[in-house]
Amino acid sequence: GQNIDQPTEMTATEGAIVQINCTYQTSGFNGLFWYQQHAGEAPTFLSYNVLDGLEEKGRFSSFLSRSKGYSYLLLKELQMKDSASYLCAVIDSNYQLIWGAGTKLIIKP
Amino acid sequence: ETGVTQTPRHLVMGMTNKKSLKCEQHLGHNAMYWYKQSAKKPLELMFVYSLEERVENNSVPSRFSPECPNSSHLFLHLHTLQPEDSALYLCASSQERSELAGGREQFFGPGTRLTVL
């Protein structure tokens, strides 16, 4: 079967760095998305990786290793507004998006 | 208005009621999606429409009935629901379904929080 694993919840301190991991087992791979979802709001796009390596976008970076079926989202200089759920999703060989359950990130002052 | 809008934002209904959820996208996209989001569970894809034709139905119970009258509007008709259908229902759109593989993301609406009593 197809599976995406993420930690359920993480806690970090304002100003610090946090890494949210995502491992996947899917039938084929055509890319991986990270979305951010604040409570009661729509998920919004953060990043897309299809090749191995690190993609940096301001305070957020996303890493992919296709051979390991692994990705992480790195958030630097954490701000209180970064408290949200972070969703990992993989596109399989049928162009279907397979979603993880999301990681709830709690930022403490 | 821009982006993807959904109405109503909140809905409480009894198991014998009939209601409809509405989604509208102002992005000129050709693909639209219905998702169910339950607490601590992955997003569940319910229906996909591409150019107003349903291309995917992930074995959703018949008490959920989608309708896509044009590329900008998507409805989800609900009847005789069960309490376990209580969840957040998200609508999304993308330029083309196949372009997801090129990194073209989906744009989501804010969702309808549905409670079935």
mmCIF file with all atom_site columns, C-alpha atoms in Angstrom:
data_model
loop_
_atom_site.group_PDB
_atom_site.id
_atom_site.type_symbol
_atom_site.label_atom_id
_atom_site.label_alt_id
_atom_site.label_comp_id
_atom_site.label_asym_id
_atom_site.label_entity_id
_atom_site.label_seq_id
_atom_site.pdbx_PDB_ins_code
_atom_site.Cartn_x
_atom_site.Cartn_y
_atom_site.Cartn_z
_atom_site.occupancy
_atom_site.B_iso_or_equiv
_atom_site.pdbx_formal_charge
_atom_site.auth_seq_id
_atom_site.auth_comp_id
_atom_site.auth_asym_id
_atom_site.auth_atom_id
_atom_site.pdbx_PDB_model_num
ATOM 1   C CA . GLY A 1 1   ? 0.000   0.000  0.000   1.00 0.00 ? 1   GLY A CA 1
ATOM 2   C CA . GLN A 1 2   ? 0.896   3.656  -0.203  1.00 0.00 ? 2   GLN A CA 1
ATOM 3   C CA . ASN A 1 3   ? 2.004   5.416  2.929   1.00 0.00 ? 3   ASN A CA 1
ATOM 4   C CA . ILE A 1 4   ? 3.283   8.782  4.095   1.00 0.00 ? 4   ILE A CA 1
ATOM 5   C CA . ASP A 1 5   ? 4.664   9.107  7.626   1.00 0.00 ? 5   ASP A CA 1
ATOM 6   C CA . GLN A 1 6   ? 5.116   12.339 9.546   1.00 0.00 ? 6   GLN A CA 1
ATOM 7   C CA . PRO A 1 7   ? 5.377   13.028 13.279  1.00 0.00 ? 7   PRO A CA 1
ATOM 8   C CA . THR A 1 8   ? 1.996   13.955 14.717  1.00 0.00 ? 8   THR A CA 1
ATOM 9   C CA . GLU A 1 9   ? 3.174   16.925 16.734  1.00 0.00 ? 9   GLU A CA 1
ATOM 10  C CA . MET A 1 10  ? 6.339   18.904 17.410  1.00 0.00 ? 10  MET A CA 1
ATOM 11  C CA . THR A 1 11  ? 7.174   21.759 19.741  1.00 0.00 ? 11  THR A CA 1
ATOM 12  C CA . ALA A 1 12  ? 9.872   24.387 19.193  1.00 0.00 ? 12  ALA A CA 1
ATOM 13  C CA . THR A 1 13  ? 10.939  27.722 20.606  1.00 0.00 ? 13  THR A CA 1
ATOM 14  C CA . GLU A 1 14  ? 10.583  31.098 18.925  1.00 0.00 ? 14  GLU A CA 1
ATOM 15  C CA . GLY A 1 15  ? 13.781  32.018 17.103  1.00 0.00 ? 15  GLY A CA 1
ATOM 16  C CA . ALA A 1 16  ? 15.005  28.429 16.898  1.00 0.00 ? 16  ALA A CA 1
ATOM 17  C CA . ILE A 1 17  ? 15.233  25.953 14.006  1.00 0.00 ? 17  ILE A CA 1
ATOM 18  C CA . VAL A 1 18  ? 12.992  22.921 13.528  1.00 0.00 ? 18  VAL A CA 1
ATOM 19  C CA . GLN A 1 19  ? 13.087  20.036 11.048  1.00 0.00 ? 19  GLN A CA 1
ATOM 20  C CA . ILE A 1 20  ? 9.900   18.186 10.125  1.00 0.00 ? 20  ILE A CA 1
ATOM 21  C CA . ASN A 1 21  ? 10.509  14.793 8.544   1.00 0.00 ? 21  ASN A CA 1
ATOM 22  C CA . CYS A 1 22  ? 8.421   12.930 6.006   1.00 0.00 ? 22  CYS A CA 1
ATOM 23  C CA . THR A 1 23  ? 9.028   9.385  4.781   1.00 0.00 ? 23  THR A CA 1
ATOM 24  C CA . TYR A 1 24  ? 7.058   7.847  1.970   1.00 0.00 ? 24  TYR A CA 1
ATOM 25  C CA . GLN A 1 25  ? 6.352   4.534  0.284   1.00 0.00 ? 25  GLN A CA 1
ATOM 26  C CA . THR A 1 26  ? 4.413   5.026  -2.917  1.00 0.00 ? 26  THR A CA 1
ATOM 27  C CA . SER A 1 27  ? 3.896   3.369  -6.276  1.00 0.00 ? 27  SER A CA 1
ATOM 28  C CA . GLY A 1 28  ? 6.147   5.619  -8.289  1.00 0.00 ? 28  GLY A CA 1
ATOM 29  C CA . PHE A 1 29  ? 7.249   9.147  -7.584  1.00 0.00 ? 29  PHE A CA 1
ATOM 30  C CA . ASN A 1 30  ? 6.593   12.341 -9.516  1.00 0.00 ? 30  ASN A CA 1
ATOM 31  C CA . GLY A 1 31  ? 7.344   14.937 -6.884  1.00 0.00 ? 31  GLY A CA 1
ATOM 32  C CA . LEU A 1 32  ? 6.726   15.924 -3.292  1.00 0.00 ? 32  LEU A CA 1
ATOM 33  C CA . PHE A 1 33  ? 4.837   18.916 -1.922  1.00 0.00 ? 33  PHE A CA 1
ATOM 34  C CA . TRP A 1 34  ? 4.866   20.630 1.459   1.00 0.00 ? 34  TRP A CA 1
ATOM 35  C CA . TYR A 1 35  ? 1.822   22.649 2.486   1.00 0.00 ? 35  TYR A CA 1
ATOM 36  C CA . GLN A 1 36  ? 1.156   24.789 5.537   1.00 0.00 ? 36  GLN A CA 1
ATOM 37  C CA . GLN A 1 37  ? -2.275  24.839 7.165   1.00 0.00 ? 37  GLN A CA 1
ATOM 38  C CA . HIS A 1 38  ? -3.180  27.210 9.971   1.00 0.00 ? 38  HIS A CA 1
ATOM 39  C CA . ALA A 1 39  ? -6.040  26.109 12.191  1.00 0.00 ? 39  ALA A CA 1
ATOM 40  C CA . GLY A 1 40  ? -9.373  26.709 10.493  1.00 0.00 ? 40  GLY A CA 1
ATOM 41  C CA . GLU A 1 41  ? -7.761  27.831 7.253   1.00 0.00 ? 41  GLU A CA 1
ATOM 42  C CA . ALA A 1 42  ? -6.939  26.451 3.815   1.00 0.00 ? 42  ALA A CA 1
ATOM 43  C CA . PRO A 1 43  ? -3.679  24.606 3.186   1.00 0.00 ? 43  PRO A CA 1
ATOM 44  C CA . THR A 1 44  ? -1.228  26.827 1.303   1.00 0.00 ? 44  THR A CA 1
ATOM 45  C CA . PHE A 1 45  ? 1.670   25.755 -0.879  1.00 0.00 ? 45  PHE A CA 1
ATOM 46  C CA . LEU A 1 46  ? 5.175   25.943 0.570   1.00 0.00 ? 46  LEU A CA 1
ATOM 47  C CA . SER A 1 47  ? 7.483   23.926 -1.670  1.00 0.00 ? 47  SER A CA 1
ATOM 48  C CA . TYR A 1 48  ? 7.875   21.301 -4.354  1.00 0.00 ? 48  TYR A CA 1
ATOM 49  C CA . ASN A 1 49  ? 10.805  18.886 -4.777  1.00 0.00 ? 49  ASN A CA 1
ATOM 50  C CA . VAL A 1 50  ? 11.290  16.419 -7.597  1.00 0.00 ? 50  VAL A CA 1
ATOM 51  C CA . LEU A 1 51  ? 15.101  16.150 -7.699  1.00 0.00 ? 51  LEU A CA 1
ATOM 52  C CA . ASP A 1 52  ? 17.391  15.203 -4.831  1.00 0.00 ? 52  ASP A CA 1
ATOM 53  C CA . GLY A 1 53  ? 18.763  18.044 -2.809  1.00 0.00 ? 53  GLY A CA 1
ATOM 54  C CA . LEU A 1 54  ? 17.838  21.131 -0.891  1.00 0.00 ? 54  LEU A CA 1
ATOM 55  C CA . GLU A 1 55  ? 15.500  23.869 -2.103  1.00 0.00 ? 55  GLU A CA 1
ATOM 56  C CA . GLU A 1 56  ? 15.738  27.079 -0.122  1.00 0.00 ? 56  GLU A CA 1
ATOM 57  C CA . LYS A 1 57  ? 13.025  29.699 0.033   1.00 0.00 ? 57  LYS A CA 1
ATOM 58  C CA . GLY A 1 58  ? 13.629  32.369 2.636   1.00 0.00 ? 58  GLY A CA 1
ATOM 59  C CA . ARG A 1 59  ? 13.294  30.947 6.137   1.00 0.00 ? 59  ARG A CA 1
ATOM 60  C CA . PHE A 1 60  ? 11.945  27.658 4.776   1.00 0.00 ? 60  PHE A CA 1
ATOM 61  C CA . SER A 1 61  ? 13.942  24.921 3.045   1.00 0.00 ? 61  SER A CA 1
ATOM 62  C CA . SER A 1 62  ? 12.868  21.514 1.785   1.00 0.00 ? 62  SER A CA 1
ATOM 63  C CA . PHE A 1 63  ? 15.108  18.526 1.196   1.00 0.00 ? 63  PHE A CA 1
ATOM 64  C CA . LEU A 1 64  ? 14.509  15.368 -0.820  1.00 0.00 ? 64  LEU A CA 1
ATOM 65  C CA . SER A 1 65  ? 16.258  12.002 -1.075  1.00 0.00 ? 65  SER A CA 1
ATOM 66  C CA . ARG A 1 66  ? 14.442  9.792  -3.555  1.00 0.00 ? 66  ARG A CA 1
ATOM 67  C CA . SER A 1 67  ? 16.614  6.765  -2.853  1.00 0.00 ? 67  SER A CA 1
ATOM 68  C CA . LYS A 1 68  ? 15.666  6.910  0.831   1.00 0.00 ? 68  LYS A CA 1
ATOM 69  C CA . GLY A 1 69  ? 12.028  7.902  0.297   1.00 0.00 ? 69  GLY A CA 1
ATOM 70  C CA . TYR A 1 70  ? 12.642  10.834 2.607   1.00 0.00 ? 70  TYR A CA 1
ATOM 71  C CA . SER A 1 71  ? 12.060  14.540 2.771   1.00 0.00 ? 71  SER A CA 1
ATOM 72  C CA . TYR A 1 72  ? 12.257  17.198 5.426   1.00 0.00 ? 72  TYR A CA 1
ATOM 73  C CA . LEU A 1 73  ? 11.051  20.737 5.839   1.00 0.00 ? 73  LEU A CA 1
ATOM 74  C CA . LEU A 1 74  ? 13.445  23.030 7.693   1.00 0.00 ? 74  LEU A CA 1
ATOM 75  C CA . LEU A 1 75  ? 12.109  26.175 9.319   1.00 0.00 ? 75  LEU A CA 1
ATOM 76  C CA . LYS A 1 76  ? 14.619  28.741 10.578  1.00 0.00 ? 76  LYS A CA 1
ATOM 77  C CA . GLU A 1 77  ? 14.226  31.762 12.851  1.00 0.00 ? 77  GLU A CA 1
ATOM 78  C CA . LEU A 1 78  ? 10.875  30.477 14.028  1.00 0.00 ? 78  LEU A CA 1
ATOM 79  C CA . GLN A 1 79  ? 8.101   32.979 14.557  1.00 0.00 ? 79  GLN A CA 1
ATOM 80  C CA . MET A 1 80  ? 4.864   32.549 16.477  1.00 0.00 ? 80  MET A CA 1
ATOM 81  C CA . LYS A 1 81  ? 2.948   32.722 13.192  1.00 0.00 ? 81  LYS A CA 1
ATOM 82  C CA . ASP A 1 82  ? 4.698   29.512 12.086  1.00 0.00 ? 82  ASP A CA 1
ATOM 83  C CA . SER A 1 83  ? 2.458   27.597 14.502  1.00 0.00 ? 83  SER A CA 1
ATOM 84  C CA . ALA A 1 84  ? 0.457   25.479 12.066  1.00 0.00 ? 84  ALA A CA 1
ATOM 85  C CA . SER A 1 85  ? 0.157   22.011 10.611  1.00 0.00 ? 85  SER A CA 1
ATOM 86  C CA . TYR A 1 86  ? 2.603   21.021 7.899   1.00 0.00 ? 86  TYR A CA 1
ATOM 87  C CA . LEU A 1 87  ? 1.394   18.536 5.300   1.00 0.00 ? 87  LEU A CA 1
ATOM 88  C CA . CYS A 1 88  ? 3.618   16.358 3.136   1.00 0.00 ? 88  CYS A CA 1
ATOM 89  C CA . ALA A 1 89  ? 2.176   14.970 -0.118  1.00 0.00 ? 89  ALA A CA 1
ATOM 90  C CA . VAL A 1 90  ? 3.685   12.768 -2.823  1.00 0.00 ? 90  VAL A CA 1
ATOM 91  C CA . ILE A 1 91  ? 2.572   12.467 -6.451  1.00 0.00 ? 91  ILE A CA 1
ATOM 92  C CA . ASP A 1 92  ? 2.554   8.819  -7.450  1.00 0.00 ? 92  ASP A CA 1
ATOM 93  C CA . SER A 1 93  ? 2.945   7.301  -10.911 1.00 0.00 ? 93  SER A CA 1
ATOM 94  C CA . ASN A 1 94  ? -0.776  7.858  -11.635 1.00 0.00 ? 94  ASN A CA 1
ATOM 95  C CA . TYR A 1 95  ? -0.480  11.580 -10.828 1.00 0.00 ? 95  TYR A CA 1
ATOM 96  C CA . GLN A 1 96  ? -2.448  10.976 -7.662  1.00 0.00 ? 96  GLN A CA 1
ATOM 97  C CA . LEU A 1 97  ? -1.521  13.017 -4.608  1.00 0.00 ? 97  LEU A CA 1
ATOM 98  C CA . ILE A 1 98  ? -0.907  10.861 -1.539  1.00 0.00 ? 98  ILE A CA 1
ATOM 99  C CA . TRP A 1 99  ? -1.109  12.906 1.648   1.00 0.00 ? 99  TRP A CA 1
ATOM 100 C CA . GLY A 1 100 ? 0.427   12.513 5.064   1.00 0.00 ? 100 GLY A CA 1
ATOM 101 C CA . ALA A 1 101 ? -1.657  13.200 8.181   1.00 0.00 ? 101 ALA A CA 1
ATOM 102 C CA . GLY A 1 102 ? 0.307   16.375 8.855   1.00 0.00 ? 102 GLY A CA 1
ATOM 103 C CA . THR A 1 103 ? 2.584   17.561 11.640  1.00 0.00 ? 103 THR A CA 1
ATOM 104 C CA . LYS A 1 104 ? 1.201   20.063 14.104  1.00 0.00 ? 104 LYS A CA 1
ATOM 105 C CA . LEU A 1 105 ? 3.964   22.497 15.017  1.00 0.00 ? 105 LEU A CA 1
ATOM 106 C CA . ILE A 1 106 ? 3.626   24.413 18.276  1.00 0.00 ? 106 ILE A CA 1
ATOM 107 C CA . ILE A 1 107 ? 5.873   27.435 18.779  1.00 0.00 ? 107 ILE A CA 1
ATOM 108 C CA . LYS A 1 108 ? 6.526   28.597 22.327  1.00 0.00 ? 108 LYS A CA 1
ATOM 109 C CA . PRO A 1 109 ? 7.879   32.031 23.311  1.00 0.00 ? 109 PRO A CA 1
ATOM 110 C CA . GLU B 2 1   ? -13.036 37.951 -5.505  1.00 0.00 ? 1   GLU B CA 1
ATOM 111 C CA . THR B 2 2   ? -9.923  35.875 -5.978  1.00 0.00 ? 2   THR B CA 1
ATOM 112 C CA . GLY B 2 3   ? -8.786  32.364 -5.176  1.00 0.00 ? 3   GLY B CA 1
ATOM 113 C CA . VAL B 2 4   ? -11.042 29.518 -4.112  1.00 0.00 ? 4   VAL B CA 1
ATOM 114 C CA . THR B 2 5   ? -14.162 30.196 -2.057  1.00 0.00 ? 5   THR B CA 1
ATOM 115 C CA . GLN B 2 6   ? -16.434 27.771 -0.261  1.00 0.00 ? 6   GLN B CA 1
ATOM 116 C CA . THR B 2 7   ? -19.862 28.162 1.265   1.00 0.00 ? 7   THR B CA 1
ATOM 117 C CA . PRO B 2 8   ? -21.093 27.628 3.835   1.00 0.00 ? 8   PRO B CA 1
ATOM 118 C CA . ARG B 2 9   ? -18.116 27.755 6.192   1.00 0.00 ? 9   ARG B CA 1
ATOM 119 C CA . HIS B 2 10  ? -19.978 25.814 8.858   1.00 0.00 ? 10  HIS B CA 1
ATOM 120 C CA . LEU B 2 11  ? -22.893 23.394 8.526   1.00 0.00 ? 11  LEU B CA 1
ATOM 121 C CA . VAL B 2 12  ? -24.795 21.364 11.091  1.00 0.00 ? 12  VAL B CA 1
ATOM 122 C CA . MET B 2 13  ? -27.257 18.854 9.725   1.00 0.00 ? 13  MET B CA 1
ATOM 123 C CA . GLY B 2 14  ? -29.325 15.920 10.843  1.00 0.00 ? 14  GLY B CA 1
ATOM 124 C CA . MET B 2 15  ? -28.964 12.489 9.305   1.00 0.00 ? 15  MET B CA 1
ATOM 125 C CA . THR B 2 16  ? -32.166 12.895 7.310   1.00 0.00 ? 16  THR B CA 1
ATOM 126 C CA . ASN B 2 17  ? -31.359 16.327 5.875   1.00 0.00 ? 17  ASN B CA 1
ATOM 127 C CA . LYS B 2 18  ? -30.258 17.181 2.355   1.00 0.00 ? 18  LYS B CA 1
ATOM 128 C CA . LYS B 2 19  ? -27.732 19.948 1.931   1.00 0.00 ? 19  LYS B CA 1
ATOM 129 C CA . SER B 2 20  ? -25.168 21.117 -0.615  1.00 0.00 ? 20  SER B CA 1
ATOM 130 C CA . LEU B 2 21  ? -21.657 22.500 -0.348  1.00 0.00 ? 21  LEU B CA 1
ATOM 131 C CA . LYS B 2 22  ? -20.520 25.013 -2.920  1.00 0.00 ? 22  LYS B CA 1
ATOM 132 C CA . CYS B 2 23  ? -17.057 25.768 -4.240  1.00 0.00 ? 23  CYS B CA 1
ATOM 133 C CA . GLU B 2 24  ? -16.049 28.470 -6.689  1.00 0.00 ? 24  GLU B CA 1
ATOM 134 C CA . GLN B 2 25  ? -12.634 29.164 -8.141  1.00 0.00 ? 25  GLN B CA 1
ATOM 135 C CA . HIS B 2 26  ? -11.612 32.430 -9.786  1.00 0.00 ? 26  HIS B CA 1
ATOM 136 C CA . LEU B 2 27  ? -8.243  31.227 -11.073 1.00 0.00 ? 27  LEU B CA 1
ATOM 137 C CA . GLY B 2 28  ? -9.137  29.922 -14.511 1.00 0.00 ? 28  GLY B CA 1
ATOM 138 C CA . HIS B 2 29  ? -8.154  26.384 -13.543 1.00 0.00 ? 29  HIS B CA 1
ATOM 139 C CA . ASN B 2 30  ? -9.339  23.266 -15.341 1.00 0.00 ? 30  ASN B CA 1
ATOM 140 C CA . ALA B 2 31  ? -9.214  20.740 -12.501 1.00 0.00 ? 31  ALA B CA 1
ATOM 141 C CA . MET B 2 32  ? -11.220 20.779 -9.259  1.00 0.00 ? 32  MET B CA 1
ATOM 142 C CA . TYR B 2 33  ? -11.149 18.457 -6.268  1.00 0.00 ? 33  TYR B CA 1
ATOM 143 C CA . TRP B 2 34  ? -13.160 17.554 -3.190  1.00 0.00 ? 34  TRP B CA 1
ATOM 144 C CA . TYR B 2 35  ? -11.252 16.388 -0.125  1.00 0.00 ? 35  TYR B CA 1
ATOM 145 C CA . LYS B 2 36  ? -12.362 15.188 3.295   1.00 0.00 ? 36  LYS B CA 1
ATOM 146 C CA . GLN B 2 37  ? -10.119 16.156 6.215   1.00 0.00 ? 37  GLN B CA 1
ATOM 147 C CA . SER B 2 38  ? -10.649 14.405 9.544   1.00 0.00 ? 38  SER B CA 1
ATOM 148 C CA . ALA B 2 39  ? -8.644  15.078 12.673  1.00 0.00 ? 39  ALA B CA 1
ATOM 149 C CA . LYS B 2 40  ? -5.207  13.462 12.646  1.00 0.00 ? 40  LYS B CA 1
ATOM 150 C CA . LYS B 2 41  ? -5.886  11.685 9.357   1.00 0.00 ? 41  LYS B CA 1
ATOM 151 C CA . PRO B 2 42  ? -4.467  12.307 5.879   1.00 0.00 ? 42  PRO B CA 1
ATOM 152 C CA . LEU B 2 43  ? -6.480  14.280 3.414   1.00 0.00 ? 43  LEU B CA 1
ATOM 153 C CA . GLU B 2 44  ? -8.832  11.906 1.621   1.00 0.00 ? 44  GLU B CA 1
ATOM 154 C CA . LEU B 2 45  ? -9.452  12.622 -2.035  1.00 0.00 ? 45  LEU B CA 1
ATOM 155 C CA . MET B 2 46  ? -13.151 12.172 -2.773  1.00 0.00 ? 46  MET B CA 1
ATOM 156 C CA . PHE B 2 47  ? -13.682 13.412 -6.332  1.00 0.00 ? 47  PHE B CA 1
ATOM 157 C CA . VAL B 2 48  ? -11.660 14.917 -9.145  1.00 0.00 ? 48  VAL B CA 1
ATOM 158 C CA . TYR B 2 49  ? -13.062 16.828 -12.087 1.00 0.00 ? 49  TYR B CA 1
ATOM 159 C CA . SER B 2 50  ? -11.048 17.808 -15.127 1.00 0.00 ? 50  SER B CA 1
ATOM 160 C CA . LEU B 2 51  ? -12.692 20.108 -17.659 1.00 0.00 ? 51  LEU B CA 1
ATOM 161 C CA . GLU B 2 52  ? -16.048 19.439 -15.967 1.00 0.00 ? 52  GLU B CA 1
ATOM 162 C CA . GLU B 2 53  ? -15.806 15.673 -16.381 1.00 0.00 ? 53  GLU B CA 1
ATOM 163 C CA . ARG B 2 54  ? -15.379 13.440 -13.380 1.00 0.00 ? 54  ARG B CA 1
ATOM 164 C CA . VAL B 2 55  ? -12.157 11.542 -13.794 1.00 0.00 ? 55  VAL B CA 1
ATOM 165 C CA . GLU B 2 56  ? -11.817 9.949  -10.418 1.00 0.00 ? 56  GLU B CA 1
ATOM 166 C CA . ASN B 2 57  ? -14.117 8.732  -7.660  1.00 0.00 ? 57  ASN B CA 1
ATOM 167 C CA . ASN B 2 58  ? -12.227 7.128  -4.822  1.00 0.00 ? 58  ASN B CA 1
ATOM 168 C CA . SER B 2 59  ? -14.999 4.738  -3.742  1.00 0.00 ? 59  SER B CA 1
ATOM 169 C CA . VAL B 2 60  ? -16.971 7.414  -1.955  1.00 0.00 ? 60  VAL B CA 1
ATOM 170 C CA . PRO B 2 61  ? -20.386 6.394  -0.537  1.00 0.00 ? 61  PRO B CA 1
ATOM 171 C CA . SER B 2 62  ? -23.350 7.348  -2.714  1.00 0.00 ? 62  SER B CA 1
ATOM 172 C CA . ARG B 2 63  ? -24.686 9.668  -0.004  1.00 0.00 ? 63  ARG B CA 1
ATOM 173 C CA . PHE B 2 64  ? -22.097 12.118 -1.392  1.00 0.00 ? 64  PHE B CA 1
ATOM 174 C CA . SER B 2 65  ? -22.949 13.311 -4.900  1.00 0.00 ? 65  SER B CA 1
ATOM 175 C CA . PRO B 2 66  ? -20.729 15.789 -6.770  1.00 0.00 ? 66  PRO B CA 1
ATOM 176 C CA . GLU B 2 67  ? -21.752 18.152 -9.509  1.00 0.00 ? 67  GLU B CA 1
ATOM 177 C CA . CYS B 2 68  ? -19.554 20.294 -11.736 1.00 0.00 ? 68  CYS B CA 1
ATOM 178 C CA . PRO B 2 69  ? -21.732 22.496 -13.977 1.00 0.00 ? 69  PRO B CA 1
ATOM 179 C CA . ASN B 2 70  ? -18.752 24.444 -15.350 1.00 0.00 ? 70  ASN B CA 1
ATOM 180 C CA . SER B 2 71  ? -15.028 24.760 -14.774 1.00 0.00 ? 71  SER B CA 1
ATOM 181 C CA . SER B 2 72  ? -15.472 27.426 -12.087 1.00 0.00 ? 72  SER B CA 1
ATOM 182 C CA . HIS B 2 73  ? -18.076 25.773 -9.876  1.00 0.00 ? 73  HIS B CA 1
ATOM 183 C CA . LEU B 2 74  ? -18.185 22.537 -7.928  1.00 0.00 ? 74  LEU B CA 1
ATOM 184 C CA . PHE B 2 75  ? -20.917 21.252 -5.646  1.00 0.00 ? 75  PHE B CA 1
ATOM 185 C CA . LEU B 2 76  ? -21.108 18.407 -3.179  1.00 0.00 ? 76  LEU B CA 1
ATOM 186 C CA . HIS B 2 77  ? -24.657 17.277 -2.514  1.00 0.00 ? 77  HIS B CA 1
ATOM 187 C CA . LEU B 2 78  ? -25.201 15.553 0.813   1.00 0.00 ? 78  LEU B CA 1
ATOM 188 C CA . HIS B 2 79  ? -28.081 13.297 1.869   1.00 0.00 ? 79  HIS B CA 1
ATOM 189 C CA . THR B 2 80  ? -28.700 10.822 4.680   1.00 0.00 ? 80  THR B CA 1
ATOM 190 C CA . LEU B 2 81  ? -25.239 11.352 6.112   1.00 0.00 ? 81  LEU B CA 1
ATOM 191 C CA . GLN B 2 82  ? -23.827 9.543  9.137   1.00 0.00 ? 82  GLN B CA 1
ATOM 192 C CA . PRO B 2 83  ? -22.166 11.066 12.214  1.00 0.00 ? 83  PRO B CA 1
ATOM 193 C CA . GLU B 2 84  ? -18.799 9.709  11.009  1.00 0.00 ? 84  GLU B CA 1
ATOM 194 C CA . ASP B 2 85  ? -19.100 11.994 7.983   1.00 0.00 ? 85  ASP B CA 1
ATOM 195 C CA . SER B 2 86  ? -18.484 14.958 10.272  1.00 0.00 ? 86  SER B CA 1
ATOM 196 C CA . ALA B 2 87  ? -15.262 16.536 9.040   1.00 0.00 ? 87  ALA B CA 1
ATOM 197 C CA . LEU B 2 88  ? -13.758 19.494 7.210   1.00 0.00 ? 88  LEU B CA 1
ATOM 198 C CA . TYR B 2 89  ? -14.550 19.340 3.489   1.00 0.00 ? 89  TYR B CA 1
ATOM 199 C CA . LEU B 2 90  ? -11.993 21.095 1.356   1.00 0.00 ? 90  LEU B CA 1
ATOM 200 C CA . CYS B 2 91  ? -12.285 22.121 -2.244  1.00 0.00 ? 91  CYS B CA 1
ATOM 201 C CA . ALA B 2 92  ? -9.166  22.673 -4.351  1.00 0.00 ? 92  ALA B CA 1
ATOM 202 C CA . SER B 2 93  ? -8.296  23.580 -7.909  1.00 0.00 ? 93  SER B CA 1
ATOM 203 C CA . SER B 2 94  ? -5.239  23.314 -10.132 1.00 0.00 ? 94  SER B CA 1
ATOM 204 C CA . GLN B 2 95  ? -4.365  24.354 -13.651 1.00 0.00 ? 95  GLN B CA 1
ATOM 205 C CA . GLU B 2 96  ? -4.330  20.785 -14.955 1.00 0.00 ? 96  GLU B CA 1
ATOM 206 C CA . ARG B 2 97  ? -4.369  17.561 -12.989 1.00 0.00 ? 97  ARG B CA 1
ATOM 207 C CA . SER B 2 98  ? -1.350  16.251 -14.858 1.00 0.00 ? 98  SER B CA 1
ATOM 208 C CA . GLU B 2 99  ? 0.636   19.403 -14.160 1.00 0.00 ? 99  GLU B CA 1
ATOM 209 C CA . LEU B 2 100 ? 0.855   18.529 -10.486 1.00 0.00 ? 100 LEU B CA 1
ATOM 210 C CA . ALA B 2 101 ? 3.867   16.514 -11.549 1.00 0.00 ? 101 ALA B CA 1
ATOM 211 C CA . GLY B 2 102 ? 5.460   19.701 -12.826 1.00 0.00 ? 102 GLY B CA 1
ATOM 212 C CA . GLY B 2 103 ? 5.138   21.345 -9.462  1.00 0.00 ? 103 GLY B CA 1
ATOM 213 C CA . ARG B 2 104 ? 1.962   23.285 -10.248 1.00 0.00 ? 104 ARG B CA 1
ATOM 214 C CA . GLU B 2 105 ? 0.300   23.305 -6.871  1.00 0.00 ? 105 GLU B CA 1
ATOM 215 C CA . GLN B 2 106 ? -3.315  22.970 -5.841  1.00 0.00 ? 106 GLN B CA 1
ATOM 216 C CA . PHE B 2 107 ? -5.081  25.992 -4.424  1.00 0.00 ? 107 PHE B CA 1
ATOM 217 C CA . PHE B 2 108 ? -7.424  25.239 -1.552  1.00 0.00 ? 108 PHE B CA 1
ATOM 218 C CA . GLY B 2 109 ? -10.552 26.893 -0.281  1.00 0.00 ? 109 GLY B CA 1
ATOM 219 C CA . PRO B 2 110 ? -11.034 27.489 3.458   1.00 0.00 ? 110 PRO B CA 1
ATOM 220 C CA . GLY B 2 111 ? -13.292 24.475 3.808   1.00 0.00 ? 111 GLY B CA 1
ATOM 221 C CA . THR B 2 112 ? -16.734 23.716 5.184   1.00 0.00 ? 112 THR B CA 1
ATOM 222 C CA . ARG B 2 113 ? -16.801 22.385 8.734   1.00 0.00 ? 113 ARG B CA 1
ATOM 223 C CA . LEU B 2 114 ? -19.611 19.794 8.654   1.00 0.00 ? 114 LEU B CA 1
ATOM 224 C CA . THR B 2 115 ? -21.224 18.335 11.749  1.00 0.00 ? 115 THR B CA 1
ATOM 225 C CA . VAL B 2 116 ? -23.757 15.535 11.362  1.00 0.00 ? 116 VAL B CA 1
ATOM 226 C CA . LEU B 2 117 ? -25.983 14.981 14.376  1.00 0.00 ? 117 LEU B CA 1
#
